[in-house]
Amino acid sequence: MDRPAARGRDGRPGFVTVTCGCSTCPHAPGRDAMDRLRRTVRSTPHGILLSAHCLIGLCADRRSASPRPGFSAVVQPAESGTTPTGPPYLVGPIGTPGELARLCGWLAAPRPCTGGPPGGLASRVHRTEAPRRD
C-alpha cells in the first residue's frame, strides 16, 4: 500500500538520503556519483543528503553484501524538519550510470518516495517498519 508523500511546510514532499561516507567501503558512492546526488538533492526543495558510517556494516572486512558492484543508500520520506513520515528504503547497489539516473530521477520527481524505489533499485530488504510517532 502506497503512503502519501511526505510534505514540507510549503506542501512539497521531502526526503532524507543517507549514503556510506567511508572512503574505503565498497558500498560508498564514488566522487562522480556523489556529485550527481548532491546536485539532485540541492535541486529539490526539501531533500537532505547525509553521509554516515557504512550502511551495510561491512567496511572493516571489505566483504560484499551483493555480488553486484555499486553503492547503497537509504532513502526515507520526511517532513522538511527531518521528521520521518514513512518507511525507509534500502536501494542499491547502484553500479551503473543508468541506475544512478533512475535514483536521481526518483528523488527529483514531484512526489519522491511514493511507490517505492524504481524497478531494479530496491534492495532485497528494501522496507522496514514504519516510523513510530510517540
Short mmCIF file of C-alpha atoms in Angstrom, two decimals:
data_model
loop_
_atom_site.label_atom_id
_atom_site.label_comp_id
_atom_site.label_asym_id
_atom_site.label_seq_id
_atom_site.Cartn_x
_atom_site.Cartn_y
_atom_site.Cartn_z
CA MET A 1 0.00 0.00 0.00
CA ASP A 2 1.45 3.35 -1.02
CA ARG A 3 1.62 6.10 1.53
CA PRO A 4 1.12 9.74 0.59
CA ALA A 5 4.35 11.64 0.02
CA ALA A 6 5.84 13.44 2.99
CA ARG A 7 5.34 17.19 2.82
CA GLY A 8 7.37 20.17 3.92
CA ARG A 9 5.78 23.27 5.40
CA ASP A 10 5.14 24.60 1.90
CA GLY A 11 3.32 21.40 0.92
CA ARG A 12 6.19 19.98 -1.16
CA PRO A 13 7.43 16.43 -0.49
CA GLY A 14 10.67 15.88 1.40
CA PHE A 15 13.15 13.06 1.96
CA VAL A 16 16.43 12.18 3.61
CA THR A 17 19.04 10.17 1.66
CA VAL A 18 21.95 8.56 3.51
CA THR A 19 24.99 7.07 1.78
CA CYS A 20 28.12 5.45 3.16
CA GLY A 21 30.80 8.06 3.83
CA CYS A 22 33.69 5.68 4.45
CA SER A 23 36.29 6.14 1.71
CA THR A 24 37.43 2.50 1.86
CA CYS A 25 33.95 0.96 1.77
CA PRO A 26 32.93 -0.89 -1.39
CA HIS A 27 29.38 0.36 -0.71
CA ALA A 28 30.29 4.08 -0.75
CA PRO A 29 29.48 6.16 -3.83
CA GLY A 30 32.36 7.37 -5.98
CA ARG A 31 33.07 11.07 -6.43
CA ASP A 32 31.07 11.40 -9.68
CA ALA A 33 28.07 9.59 -8.22
CA MET A 34 28.18 11.71 -5.05
CA ASP A 35 28.39 14.91 -7.12
CA ARG A 36 25.34 13.82 -9.12
CA LEU A 37 23.43 13.00 -5.93
CA ARG A 38 24.36 16.38 -4.41
CA ARG A 39 23.14 18.27 -7.49
CA THR A 40 19.89 16.30 -7.50
CA VAL A 41 19.18 16.78 -3.79
CA ARG A 42 20.05 20.50 -3.93
CA SER A 43 17.55 20.93 -6.76
CA THR A 44 14.71 19.70 -4.54
CA PRO A 45 13.04 22.00 -2.00
CA HIS A 46 13.14 19.58 0.94
CA GLY A 47 15.78 16.97 0.14
CA ILE A 48 18.62 16.21 2.54
CA LEU A 49 21.75 14.20 1.71
CA LEU A 50 23.83 12.72 4.53
CA SER A 51 26.92 10.53 4.74
CA ALA A 52 27.28 8.08 7.60
CA HIS A 53 29.37 5.11 8.62
CA CYS A 54 28.91 2.08 6.42
CA LEU A 55 25.22 1.36 5.96
CA ILE A 56 25.86 -2.31 5.32
CA GLY A 57 28.31 -2.76 8.22
CA LEU A 58 30.97 -4.42 6.11
CA CYS A 59 33.69 -1.75 5.81
CA ALA A 60 36.07 -3.39 8.24
CA ASP A 61 36.48 -6.66 6.38
CA ARG A 62 35.50 -5.45 2.89
CA ARG A 63 33.06 -8.29 2.31
CA SER A 64 30.31 -7.56 -0.14
CA ALA A 65 26.62 -7.82 0.68
CA SER A 66 25.85 -8.13 -3.02
CA PRO A 67 27.56 -9.87 -5.91
CA ARG A 68 26.96 -6.71 -7.98
CA PRO A 69 29.28 -3.70 -7.64
CA GLY A 70 27.90 -0.33 -6.63
CA PHE A 71 26.90 1.80 -3.69
CA SER A 72 23.91 1.52 -1.41
CA ALA A 73 21.74 4.27 0.02
CA VAL A 74 18.83 4.59 2.41
CA VAL A 75 16.03 6.94 1.36
CA GLN A 76 13.24 7.92 3.74
CA PRO A 77 10.32 10.29 3.22
CA ALA A 78 10.45 13.09 5.77
CA GLU A 79 9.00 16.47 6.62
CA SER A 80 11.23 19.45 5.97
CA GLY A 81 12.46 19.22 9.57
CA THR A 82 13.71 15.63 9.00
CA THR A 83 10.81 14.03 10.86
CA PRO A 84 10.26 10.62 9.22
CA THR A 85 6.84 10.23 7.64
CA GLY A 86 7.20 6.82 6.04
CA PRO A 87 9.35 3.72 5.93
CA PRO A 88 12.99 3.87 4.81
CA TYR A 89 14.02 2.16 1.60
CA LEU A 90 17.40 0.50 1.12
CA VAL A 91 18.33 0.99 -2.53
CA GLY A 92 21.20 -0.47 -4.43
CA PRO A 93 23.62 -1.48 -5.35
CA ILE A 94 23.76 1.49 -7.72
CA GLY A 95 26.57 0.47 -10.05
CA THR A 96 25.78 1.87 -13.50
CA PRO A 97 25.09 5.36 -14.87
CA GLY A 98 21.56 4.20 -15.75
CA GLU A 99 20.86 3.08 -12.18
CA LEU A 100 22.21 6.38 -10.84
CA ALA A 101 20.00 8.29 -13.30
CA ARG A 102 16.92 6.30 -12.13
CA LEU A 103 17.74 7.00 -8.47
CA CYS A 104 18.24 10.72 -9.13
CA GLY A 105 15.07 10.86 -11.23
CA TRP A 106 13.10 9.26 -8.40
CA LEU A 107 14.47 11.78 -5.88
CA ALA A 108 13.81 14.75 -8.19
CA ALA A 109 10.25 13.68 -9.04
CA PRO A 110 7.37 15.91 -7.92
CA ARG A 111 6.37 13.19 -5.42
CA PRO A 112 9.59 11.43 -4.41
CA CYS A 113 9.50 8.28 -2.29
CA THR A 114 5.98 7.28 -3.31
CA GLY A 115 5.52 3.75 -4.51
CA GLY A 116 9.00 2.65 -3.51
CA PRO A 117 12.25 2.77 -5.47
CA PRO A 118 12.18 2.48 -9.26
CA GLY A 119 12.36 -1.01 -10.73
CA GLY A 120 15.60 -2.81 -10.14
CA LEU A 121 16.88 -0.41 -7.47
CA ALA A 122 15.19 -1.83 -4.39
CA SER A 123 17.46 -3.98 -2.28
CA ARG A 124 16.09 -7.37 -1.26
CA VAL A 125 15.34 -5.93 2.17
CA HIS A 126 14.04 -2.58 0.99
CA ARG A 127 11.32 -1.75 3.53
CA THR A 128 11.39 -1.75 7.27
CA GLU A 129 8.75 -0.99 9.85
CA ALA A 130 7.11 2.42 9.55
CA PRO A 131 8.47 5.04 11.97
CA ARG A 132 6.70 5.43 15.29
CA ARG A 133 5.33 8.74 16.44
CA ASP A 134 5.26 8.80 20.22
#
